[in-house]
Amino acid sequence: MKATNRVSAASLLILALLSQAIFPCASDARRKGFRLKDNNEQVDTELVAGSFMVASQCEDCNNGYRIDQISFSGFDKPQNSSKESFFITNNSDRQMTGVTLYIEYLMEDGRQLHKRFLRLSCDIPAGETRQAVVESWDKQHSFRYIRSSAPARSAHPATPFTVRFDPVCFYLRH
């Protein structure tokens, strides 16, 4: 009888270990290093749900709306900041729910430093302006926006740059 109990206990132990390997515990997902992959699908769904896209200068193609009905201003990125901020103005007669754009970073002489694509979810009422804050591309704090304040003292002075906004499309609520 004892041999049967030992076999049963050993079988249960092996079964428990195998099930743990096959079906990881929910607490494993909270451990450092376990992350869901961000593939922007959620952002796309948020931008599109209940909204329509305006993507060109063709008024007949976009329910009478044009890409130039949004504007960007007030860019700021000091040297020691890991964030960039700017304002988005919605000059349409509907609520804006998202925008996709390129930001091009240029040296004072016009040479390109960097260019990136952003997909932002937002909530900007018609005729109003909201601030957007995004992570900076300048991970080493070597650059500063030309109109941002320069640090009082710095061992490594920042290289000034300008920006150019190139909107790809924006989303308006129906």
PDB file of C-alpha atoms in Angstrom, residues 89-172:
ATOM      1  CA  THR A  89      -4.739  73.241 -32.411  1.00  0.00           C
ATOM      2  CA  ASN A  90      -7.896  71.771 -33.886  1.00  0.00           C
ATOM      3  CA  ASN A  91      -9.298  74.341 -36.350  1.00  0.00           C
ATOM      4  CA  SER A  92     -12.148  72.074 -37.488  1.00  0.00           C
ATOM      5  CA  ASP A  93     -15.770  72.078 -36.288  1.00  0.00           C
ATOM      6  CA  ARG A  94     -15.522  68.568 -34.758  1.00  0.00           C
ATOM      7  CA  GLN A  95     -13.709  66.926 -31.854  1.00  0.00           C
ATOM      8  CA  MET A  96     -10.247  65.564 -32.801  1.00  0.00           C
ATOM      9  CA  THR A  97      -9.526  62.093 -31.386  1.00  0.00           C
ATOM     10  CA  GLY A  98      -6.061  61.405 -32.786  1.00  0.00           C
ATOM     11  CA  VAL A  99      -3.276  62.520 -35.078  1.00  0.00           C
ATOM     12  CA  THR A 100      -0.358  60.902 -36.884  1.00  0.00           C
ATOM     13  CA  LEU A 101       2.620  62.998 -37.886  1.00  0.00           C
ATOM     14  CA  TYR A 102       6.303  63.153 -38.644  1.00  0.00           C
ATOM     15  CA  ILE A 103       8.573  65.408 -36.618  1.00  0.00           C
ATOM     16  CA  GLU A 104      11.809  66.317 -38.359  1.00  0.00           C
ATOM     17  CA  TYR A 105      14.681  67.623 -36.218  1.00  0.00           C
ATOM     18  CA  LEU A 106      17.046  69.961 -38.059  1.00  0.00           C
ATOM     19  CA  MET A 107      20.361  71.665 -37.325  1.00  0.00           C
ATOM     20  CA  GLU A 108      20.419  75.452 -37.699  1.00  0.00           C
ATOM     21  CA  ASP A 109      21.940  75.068 -41.176  1.00  0.00           C
ATOM     22  CA  GLY A 110      19.064  72.789 -42.270  1.00  0.00           C
ATOM     23  CA  ARG A 111      20.809  69.421 -41.987  1.00  0.00           C
ATOM     24  CA  GLN A 112      18.597  66.661 -40.627  1.00  0.00           C
ATOM     25  CA  LEU A 113      19.453  65.249 -37.200  1.00  0.00           C
ATOM     26  CA  HIS A 114      16.532  62.883 -36.840  1.00  0.00           C
ATOM     27  CA  LYS A 115      13.022  62.208 -38.119  1.00  0.00           C
ATOM     28  CA  ARG A 116      10.344  60.166 -36.429  1.00  0.00           C
ATOM     29  CA  PHE A 117       6.742  59.093 -36.839  1.00  0.00           C
ATOM     30  CA  LEU A 118       4.252  59.591 -33.985  1.00  0.00           C
ATOM     31  CA  ARG A 119       0.742  58.238 -33.540  1.00  0.00           C
ATOM     32  CA  LEU A 120      -1.027  60.193 -30.793  1.00  0.00           C
ATOM     33  CA  SER A 121      -4.421  59.686 -29.235  1.00  0.00           C
ATOM     34  CA  CYS A 122      -5.973  62.956 -28.069  1.00  0.00           C
ATOM     35  CA  ASP A 123      -9.217  64.673 -27.163  1.00  0.00           C
ATOM     36  CA  ILE A 124      -9.247  68.202 -28.597  1.00  0.00           C
ATOM     37  CA  PRO A 125     -12.615  69.953 -28.900  1.00  0.00           C
ATOM     38  CA  ALA A 126     -13.400  71.962 -32.043  1.00  0.00           C
ATOM     39  CA  GLY A 127     -11.509  75.260 -32.188  1.00  0.00           C
ATOM     40  CA  GLU A 128      -9.343  74.492 -29.139  1.00  0.00           C
ATOM     41  CA  THR A 129      -5.683  73.760 -28.368  1.00  0.00           C
ATOM     42  CA  ARG A 130      -4.130  71.062 -26.168  1.00  0.00           C
ATOM     43  CA  GLN A 131      -0.572  70.278 -25.135  1.00  0.00           C
ATOM     44  CA  ALA A 132       1.076  67.022 -26.192  1.00  0.00           C
ATOM     45  CA  VAL A 133       4.019  65.621 -24.218  1.00  0.00           C
ATOM     46  CA  VAL A 134       6.122  62.819 -25.724  1.00  0.00           C
ATOM     47  CA  GLU A 135       9.371  61.039 -24.883  1.00  0.00           C
ATOM     48  CA  SER A 136      12.373  62.761 -26.428  1.00  0.00           C
ATOM     49  CA  TRP A 137      14.504  61.144 -29.103  1.00  0.00           C
ATOM     50  CA  ASP A 138      17.572  62.757 -27.454  1.00  0.00           C
ATOM     51  CA  LYS A 139      18.466  60.044 -24.924  1.00  0.00           C
ATOM     52  CA  GLN A 140      21.903  61.522 -24.114  1.00  0.00           C
ATOM     53  CA  HIS A 141      20.656  65.101 -23.504  1.00  0.00           C
ATOM     54  CA  SER A 142      23.011  66.481 -26.150  1.00  0.00           C
ATOM     55  CA  PHE A 143      20.493  68.716 -27.926  1.00  0.00           C
ATOM     56  CA  ARG A 144      18.074  71.501 -27.079  1.00  0.00           C
ATOM     57  CA  TYR A 145      15.366  73.231 -29.059  1.00  0.00           C
ATOM     58  CA  ILE A 146      16.694  76.566 -30.316  1.00  0.00           C
ATOM     59  CA  ARG A 147      14.019  78.570 -28.411  1.00  0.00           C
ATOM     60  CA  SER A 148      14.245  76.540 -25.184  1.00  0.00           C
ATOM     61  CA  SER A 149      16.250  77.923 -22.294  1.00  0.00           C
ATOM     62  CA  ALA A 150      19.889  76.898 -22.144  1.00  0.00           C
ATOM     63  CA  PRO A 151      21.166  75.544 -18.810  1.00  0.00           C
ATOM     64  CA  ALA A 152      23.060  78.119 -16.723  1.00  0.00           C
ATOM     65  CA  ARG A 153      26.110  75.887 -16.389  1.00  0.00           C
ATOM     66  CA  SER A 154      26.870  72.803 -18.379  1.00  0.00           C
ATOM     67  CA  ALA A 155      30.013  70.784 -18.911  1.00  0.00           C
ATOM     68  CA  HIS A 156      28.726  69.879 -22.368  1.00  0.00           C
ATOM     69  CA  PRO A 157      26.836  72.673 -24.131  1.00  0.00           C
ATOM     70  CA  ALA A 158      23.832  71.481 -26.104  1.00  0.00           C
ATOM     71  CA  THR A 159      23.558  71.637 -29.880  1.00  0.00           C
ATOM     72  CA  PRO A 160      20.526  73.751 -30.839  1.00  0.00           C
ATOM     73  CA  PHE A 161      17.972  72.398 -33.312  1.00  0.00           C
ATOM     74  CA  THR A 162      14.672  73.362 -34.939  1.00  0.00           C
ATOM     75  CA  VAL A 163      11.686  71.196 -35.801  1.00  0.00           C
ATOM     76  CA  ARG A 164       9.358  70.748 -38.742  1.00  0.00           C
ATOM     77  CA  PHE A 165       5.928  69.145 -38.278  1.00  0.00           C
ATOM     78  CA  ASP A 166       4.496  67.108 -41.135  1.00  0.00           C
ATOM     79  CA  PRO A 167       0.971  65.856 -40.314  1.00  0.00           C
ATOM     80  CA  VAL A 168      -0.011  62.648 -42.082  1.00  0.00           C
ATOM     81  CA  CYS A 169      -3.622  62.451 -40.931  1.00  0.00           C
ATOM     82  CA  PHE A 170      -5.959  63.264 -38.083  1.00  0.00           C
ATOM     83  CA  TYR A 171      -9.157  61.720 -36.788  1.00  0.00           C
ATOM     84  CA  LEU A 172     -12.439  63.560 -36.150  1.00  0.00           C
TER      85      LEU A 172
END
